[in-house]
XYZ file of N, CA, C and O in Angstrom:
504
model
N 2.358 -16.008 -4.194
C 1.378 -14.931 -4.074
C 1.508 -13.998 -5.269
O 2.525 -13.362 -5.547
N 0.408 -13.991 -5.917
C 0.493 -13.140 -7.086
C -0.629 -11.502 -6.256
O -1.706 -11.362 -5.677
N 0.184 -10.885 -6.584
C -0.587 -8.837 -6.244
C -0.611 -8.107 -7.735
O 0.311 -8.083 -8.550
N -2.147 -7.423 -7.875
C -2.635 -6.887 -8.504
C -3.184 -6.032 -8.139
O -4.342 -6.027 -7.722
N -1.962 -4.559 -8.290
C -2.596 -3.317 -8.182
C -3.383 -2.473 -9.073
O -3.047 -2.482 -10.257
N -4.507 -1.642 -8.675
C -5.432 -1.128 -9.573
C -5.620 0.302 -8.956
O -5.457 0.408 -7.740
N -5.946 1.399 -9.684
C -7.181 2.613 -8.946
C -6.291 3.920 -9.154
O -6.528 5.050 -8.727
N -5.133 3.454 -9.969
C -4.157 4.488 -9.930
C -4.736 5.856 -11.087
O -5.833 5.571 -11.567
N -4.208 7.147 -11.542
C -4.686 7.850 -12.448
C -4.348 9.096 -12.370
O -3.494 9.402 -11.538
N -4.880 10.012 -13.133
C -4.479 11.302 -12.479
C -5.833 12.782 -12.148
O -6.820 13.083 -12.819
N -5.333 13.348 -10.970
C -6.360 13.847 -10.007
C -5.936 15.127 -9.419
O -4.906 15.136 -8.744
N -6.505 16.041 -9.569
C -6.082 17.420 -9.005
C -5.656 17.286 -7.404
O -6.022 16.309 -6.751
N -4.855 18.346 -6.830
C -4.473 18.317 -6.034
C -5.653 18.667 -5.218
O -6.309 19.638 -5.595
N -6.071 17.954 -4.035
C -7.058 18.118 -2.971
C -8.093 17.284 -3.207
O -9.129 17.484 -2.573
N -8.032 16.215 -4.134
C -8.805 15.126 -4.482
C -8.273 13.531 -3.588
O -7.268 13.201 -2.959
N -9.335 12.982 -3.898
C -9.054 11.798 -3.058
C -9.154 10.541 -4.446
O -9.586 10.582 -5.598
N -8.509 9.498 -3.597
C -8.486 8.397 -4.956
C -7.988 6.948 -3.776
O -7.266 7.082 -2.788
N -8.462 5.969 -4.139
C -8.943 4.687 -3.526
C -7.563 3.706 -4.721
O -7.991 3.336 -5.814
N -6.418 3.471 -4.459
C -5.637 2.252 -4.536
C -6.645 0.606 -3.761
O -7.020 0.624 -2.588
N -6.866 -0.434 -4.547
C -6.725 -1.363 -4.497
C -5.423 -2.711 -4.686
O -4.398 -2.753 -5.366
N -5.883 -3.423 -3.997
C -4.253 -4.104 -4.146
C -5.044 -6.108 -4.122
O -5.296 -6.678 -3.060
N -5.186 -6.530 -5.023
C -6.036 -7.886 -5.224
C -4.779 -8.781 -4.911
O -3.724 -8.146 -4.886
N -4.679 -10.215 -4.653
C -3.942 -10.630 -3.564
C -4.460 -12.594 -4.527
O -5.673 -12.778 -4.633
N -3.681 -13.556 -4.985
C -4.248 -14.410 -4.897
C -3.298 -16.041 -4.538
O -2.511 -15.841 -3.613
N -3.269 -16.758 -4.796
C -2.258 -17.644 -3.860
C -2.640 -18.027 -2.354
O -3.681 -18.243 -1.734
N -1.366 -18.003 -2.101
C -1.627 -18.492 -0.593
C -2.666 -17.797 -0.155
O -3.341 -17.058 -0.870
N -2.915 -18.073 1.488
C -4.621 -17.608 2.393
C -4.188 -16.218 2.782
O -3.568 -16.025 3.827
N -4.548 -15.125 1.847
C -4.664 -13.910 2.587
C -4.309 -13.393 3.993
O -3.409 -12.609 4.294
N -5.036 -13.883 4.635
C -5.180 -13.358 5.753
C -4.030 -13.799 6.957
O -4.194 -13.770 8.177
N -2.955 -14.167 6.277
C -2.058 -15.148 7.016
C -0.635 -14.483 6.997
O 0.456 -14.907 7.378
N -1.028 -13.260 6.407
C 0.295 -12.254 6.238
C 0.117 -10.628 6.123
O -0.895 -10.033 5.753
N 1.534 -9.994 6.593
C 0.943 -8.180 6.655
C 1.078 -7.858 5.027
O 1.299 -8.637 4.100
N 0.886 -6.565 5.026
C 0.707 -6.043 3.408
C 0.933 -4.896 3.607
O 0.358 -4.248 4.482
N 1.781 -4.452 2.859
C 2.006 -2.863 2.383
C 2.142 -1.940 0.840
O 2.241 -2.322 -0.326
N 2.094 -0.642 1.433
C 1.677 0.157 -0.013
C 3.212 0.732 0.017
O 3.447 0.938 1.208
N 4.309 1.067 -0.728
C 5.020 1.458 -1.318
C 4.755 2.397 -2.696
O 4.002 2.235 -3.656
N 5.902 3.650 -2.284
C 5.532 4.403 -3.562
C 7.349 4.725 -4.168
O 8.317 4.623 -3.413
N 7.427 5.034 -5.362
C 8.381 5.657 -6.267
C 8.344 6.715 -6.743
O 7.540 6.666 -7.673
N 8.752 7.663 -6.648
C 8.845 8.842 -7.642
C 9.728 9.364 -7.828
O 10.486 9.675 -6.909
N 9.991 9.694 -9.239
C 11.070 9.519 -10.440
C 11.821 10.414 -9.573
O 11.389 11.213 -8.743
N 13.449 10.047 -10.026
C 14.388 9.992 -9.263
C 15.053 10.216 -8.000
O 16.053 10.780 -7.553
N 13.707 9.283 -7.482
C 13.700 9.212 -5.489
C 13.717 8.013 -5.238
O 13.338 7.324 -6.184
N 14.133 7.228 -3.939
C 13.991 5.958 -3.834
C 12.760 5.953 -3.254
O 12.004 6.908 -3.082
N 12.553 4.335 -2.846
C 11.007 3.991 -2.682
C 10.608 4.424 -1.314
O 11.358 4.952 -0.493
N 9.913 4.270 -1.227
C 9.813 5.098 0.550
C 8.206 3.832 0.749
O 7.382 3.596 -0.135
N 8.227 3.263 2.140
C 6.903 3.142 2.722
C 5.595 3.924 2.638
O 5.869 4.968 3.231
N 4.519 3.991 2.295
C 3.232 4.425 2.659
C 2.373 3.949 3.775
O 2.115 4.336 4.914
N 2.088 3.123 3.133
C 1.215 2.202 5.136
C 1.715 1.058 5.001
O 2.622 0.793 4.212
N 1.253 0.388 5.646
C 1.331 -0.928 5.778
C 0.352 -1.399 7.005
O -0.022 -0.706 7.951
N 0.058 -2.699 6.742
C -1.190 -3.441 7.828
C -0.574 -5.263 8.245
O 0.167 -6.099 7.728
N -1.526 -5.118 9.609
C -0.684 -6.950 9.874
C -2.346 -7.624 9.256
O -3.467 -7.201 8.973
N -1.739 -8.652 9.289
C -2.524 -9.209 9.042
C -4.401 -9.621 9.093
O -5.215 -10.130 8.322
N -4.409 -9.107 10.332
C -6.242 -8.828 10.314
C -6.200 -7.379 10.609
O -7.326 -6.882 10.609
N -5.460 -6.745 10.803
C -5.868 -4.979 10.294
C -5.492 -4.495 11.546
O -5.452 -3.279 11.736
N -5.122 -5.541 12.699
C -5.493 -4.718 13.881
C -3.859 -3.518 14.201
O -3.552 -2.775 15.133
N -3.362 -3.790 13.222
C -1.876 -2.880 13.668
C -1.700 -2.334 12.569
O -1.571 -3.222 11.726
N -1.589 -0.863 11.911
C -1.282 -0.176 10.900
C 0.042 0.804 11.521
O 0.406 1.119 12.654
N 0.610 1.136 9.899
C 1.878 2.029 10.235
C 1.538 2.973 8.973
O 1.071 2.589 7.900
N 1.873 4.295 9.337
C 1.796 5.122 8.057
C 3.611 6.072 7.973
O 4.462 6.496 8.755
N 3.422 6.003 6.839
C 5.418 7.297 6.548
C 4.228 8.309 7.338
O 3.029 8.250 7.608
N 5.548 9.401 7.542
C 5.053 10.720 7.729
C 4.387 11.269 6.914
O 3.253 11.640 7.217
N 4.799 11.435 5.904
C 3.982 12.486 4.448
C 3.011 11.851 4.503
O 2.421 12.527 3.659
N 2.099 10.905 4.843
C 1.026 10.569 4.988
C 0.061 10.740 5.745
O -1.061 10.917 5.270
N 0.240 10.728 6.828
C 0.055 10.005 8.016
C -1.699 11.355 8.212
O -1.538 12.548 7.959
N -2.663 10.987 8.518
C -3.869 12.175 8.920
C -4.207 12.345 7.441
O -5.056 13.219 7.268
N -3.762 11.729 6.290
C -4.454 11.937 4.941
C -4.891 10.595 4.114
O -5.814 10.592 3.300
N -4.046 9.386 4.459
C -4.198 7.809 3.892
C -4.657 7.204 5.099
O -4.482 7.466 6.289
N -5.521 6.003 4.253
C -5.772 5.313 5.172
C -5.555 3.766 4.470
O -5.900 3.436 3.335
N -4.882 2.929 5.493
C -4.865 1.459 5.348
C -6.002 0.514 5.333
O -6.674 0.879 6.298
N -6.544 -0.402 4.836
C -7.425 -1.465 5.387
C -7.340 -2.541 4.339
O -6.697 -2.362 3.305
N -7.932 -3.567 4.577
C -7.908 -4.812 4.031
C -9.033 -5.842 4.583
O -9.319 -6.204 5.724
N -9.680 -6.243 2.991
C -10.631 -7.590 3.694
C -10.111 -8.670 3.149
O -9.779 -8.726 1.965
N -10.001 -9.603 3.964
C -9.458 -11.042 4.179
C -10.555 -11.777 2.886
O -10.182 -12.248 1.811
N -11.948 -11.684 3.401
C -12.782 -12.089 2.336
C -12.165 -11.826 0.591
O -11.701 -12.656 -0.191
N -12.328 -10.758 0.468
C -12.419 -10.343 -0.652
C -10.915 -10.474 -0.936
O -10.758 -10.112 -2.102
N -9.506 -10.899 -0.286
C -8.189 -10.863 -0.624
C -7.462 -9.530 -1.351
O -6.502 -9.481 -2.121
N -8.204 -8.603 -0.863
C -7.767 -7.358 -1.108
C -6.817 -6.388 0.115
O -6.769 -6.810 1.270
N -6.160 -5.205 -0.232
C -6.083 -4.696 0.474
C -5.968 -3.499 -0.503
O -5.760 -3.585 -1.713
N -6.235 -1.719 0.637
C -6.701 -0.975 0.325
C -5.797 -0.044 0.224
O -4.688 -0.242 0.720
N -6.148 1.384 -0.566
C -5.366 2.613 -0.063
C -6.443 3.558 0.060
O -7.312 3.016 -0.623
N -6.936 4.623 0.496
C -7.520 5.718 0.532
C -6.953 6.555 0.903
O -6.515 6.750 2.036
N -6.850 7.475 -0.463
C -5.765 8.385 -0.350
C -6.718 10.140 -0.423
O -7.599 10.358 -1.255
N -6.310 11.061 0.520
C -7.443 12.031 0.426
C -6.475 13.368 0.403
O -5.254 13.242 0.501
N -6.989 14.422 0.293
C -5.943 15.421 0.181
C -4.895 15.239 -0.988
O -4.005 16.071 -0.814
N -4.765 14.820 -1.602
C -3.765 14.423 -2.301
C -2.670 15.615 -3.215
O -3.094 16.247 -4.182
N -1.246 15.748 -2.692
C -0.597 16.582 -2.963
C -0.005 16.656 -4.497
O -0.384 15.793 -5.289
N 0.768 17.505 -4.858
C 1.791 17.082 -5.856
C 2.531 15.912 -5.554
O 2.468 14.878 -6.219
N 3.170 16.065 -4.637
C 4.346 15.730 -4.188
C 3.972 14.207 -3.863
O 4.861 13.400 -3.588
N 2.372 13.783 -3.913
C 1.981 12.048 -4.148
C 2.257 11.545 -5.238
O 1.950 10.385 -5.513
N 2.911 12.367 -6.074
C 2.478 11.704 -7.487
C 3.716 10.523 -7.391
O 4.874 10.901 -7.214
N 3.495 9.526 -7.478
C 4.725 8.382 -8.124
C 3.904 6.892 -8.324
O 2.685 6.749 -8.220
N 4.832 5.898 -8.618
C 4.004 4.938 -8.851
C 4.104 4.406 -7.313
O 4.967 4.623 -6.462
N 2.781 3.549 -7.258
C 2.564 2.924 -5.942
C 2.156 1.414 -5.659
O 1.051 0.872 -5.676
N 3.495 0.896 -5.380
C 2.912 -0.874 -5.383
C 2.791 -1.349 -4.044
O 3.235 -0.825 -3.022
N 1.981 -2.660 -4.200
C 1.571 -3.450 -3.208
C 2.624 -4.407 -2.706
O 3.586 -4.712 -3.411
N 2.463 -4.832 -1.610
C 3.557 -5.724 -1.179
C 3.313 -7.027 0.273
O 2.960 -6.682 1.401
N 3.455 -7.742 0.075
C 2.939 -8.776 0.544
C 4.395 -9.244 1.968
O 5.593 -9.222 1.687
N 4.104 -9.441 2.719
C 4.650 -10.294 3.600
C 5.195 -11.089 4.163
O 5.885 -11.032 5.181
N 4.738 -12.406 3.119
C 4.830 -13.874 3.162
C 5.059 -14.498 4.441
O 4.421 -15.128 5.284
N 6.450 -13.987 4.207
C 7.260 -14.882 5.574
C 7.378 -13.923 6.754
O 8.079 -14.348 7.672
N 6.903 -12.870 6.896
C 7.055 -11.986 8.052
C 6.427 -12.409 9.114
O 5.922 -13.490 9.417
N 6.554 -11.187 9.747
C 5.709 -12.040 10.885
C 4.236 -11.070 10.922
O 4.036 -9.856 10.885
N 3.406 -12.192 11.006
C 1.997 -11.239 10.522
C 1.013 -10.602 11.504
O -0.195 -10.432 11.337
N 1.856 -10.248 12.686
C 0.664 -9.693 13.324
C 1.653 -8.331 13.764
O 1.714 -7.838 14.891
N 2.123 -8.048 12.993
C 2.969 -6.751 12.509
C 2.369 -5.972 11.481
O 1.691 -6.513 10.608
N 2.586 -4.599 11.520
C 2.625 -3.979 10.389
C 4.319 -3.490 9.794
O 5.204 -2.738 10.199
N 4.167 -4.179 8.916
C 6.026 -3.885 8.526
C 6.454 -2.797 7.608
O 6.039 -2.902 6.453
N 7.092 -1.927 7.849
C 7.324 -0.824 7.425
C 8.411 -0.632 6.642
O 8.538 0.412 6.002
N 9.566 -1.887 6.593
C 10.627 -2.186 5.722
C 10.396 -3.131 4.771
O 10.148 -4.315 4.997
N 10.497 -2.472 3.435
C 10.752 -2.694 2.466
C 11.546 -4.510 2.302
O 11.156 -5.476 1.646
N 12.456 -4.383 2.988
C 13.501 -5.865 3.179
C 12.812 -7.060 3.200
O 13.089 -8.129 2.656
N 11.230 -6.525 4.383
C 10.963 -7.776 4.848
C 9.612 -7.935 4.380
O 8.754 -8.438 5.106
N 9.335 -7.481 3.042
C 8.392 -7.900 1.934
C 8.998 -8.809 0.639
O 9.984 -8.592 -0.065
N 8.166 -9.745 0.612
C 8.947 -10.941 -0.350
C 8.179 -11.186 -1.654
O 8.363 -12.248 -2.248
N 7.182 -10.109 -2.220
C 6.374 -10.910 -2.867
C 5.617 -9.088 -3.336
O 4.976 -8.416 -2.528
N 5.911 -8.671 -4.711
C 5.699 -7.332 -4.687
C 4.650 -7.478 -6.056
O 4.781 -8.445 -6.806
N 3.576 -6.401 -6.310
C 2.670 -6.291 -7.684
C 3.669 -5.131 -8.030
O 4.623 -4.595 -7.467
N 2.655 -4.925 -9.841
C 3.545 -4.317 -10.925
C 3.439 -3.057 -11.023
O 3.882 -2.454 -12.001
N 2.507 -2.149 -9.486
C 2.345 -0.758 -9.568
C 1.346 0.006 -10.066
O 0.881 -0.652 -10.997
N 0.696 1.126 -9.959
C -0.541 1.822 -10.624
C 0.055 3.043 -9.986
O 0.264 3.235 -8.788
N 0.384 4.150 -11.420
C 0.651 5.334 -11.387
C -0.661 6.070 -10.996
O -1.851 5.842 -11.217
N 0.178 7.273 -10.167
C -0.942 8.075 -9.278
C 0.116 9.347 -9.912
O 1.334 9.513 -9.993
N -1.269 10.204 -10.344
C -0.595 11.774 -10.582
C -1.135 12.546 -10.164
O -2.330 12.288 -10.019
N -0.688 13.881 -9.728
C -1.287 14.976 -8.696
C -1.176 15.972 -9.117
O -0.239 16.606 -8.630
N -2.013 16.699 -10.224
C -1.660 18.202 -10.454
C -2.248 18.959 -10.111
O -3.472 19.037 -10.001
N -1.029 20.020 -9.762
C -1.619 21.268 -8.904
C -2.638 22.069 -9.652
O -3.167 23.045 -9.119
């Protein structure tokens, strides 16, 4: 599974901005997917994550009533919509694939993603 993240940039604080996450290889729709973020000298922390046809999402706290998860199977994408957007969003944010999980989960650990893209910096100034 190759992931190709896109949509990243930089955006005043209280702006919204749309992460894409393109997906190609194996059948999409046959595994969960999650958004992971970094920011400089913090470890990675969860953002959402989705199972496999969408029907189970998980969001971190610092998120949670401001991002939203989704994904179309068609199009082998999956999404971020990110609204409100703080300082404190700013880091890079990669995609992360599933593989072998179990897919009618939304997985929220890091561990049990096997298959990660190369990130799209998101910046937030106040």
């Amino acid at each position: 599974v190759q992931l190709q993240a896109s949509g990243g940039g930089l955006v005043q604080a209280g702006a919204s901005l749309r992460l894409s996450c393109a997906a190609s290889g194996r059948t999409f729709g046959n595994y969960g997917m999650g958004w992971f973020r970094q920011a400089p000298g913090k470890e990675r922390e969860v953002v959402a994550a989705i199972s496999w046809n969408g029907g189970r999402t998980y969001y971190g706290d610092s998120v949670k009533g401001r991002f939203t998860i989704s994904r179309d199977n068609v199009k082998n994408t999956v999404y971020l919509q990110m609204s409100s957007l703080k300082p404190e969003d700013t880091a890079v944010y990669s995609c992360a694939a599933a593989v072998y999980g179990t897919p009618a989960t939304a997985v929220s650990s890091s561990a049990q993603y096997d298959h990660w893209g190369q990130g799209t910096l998101v910046t937030v100034s106040s």
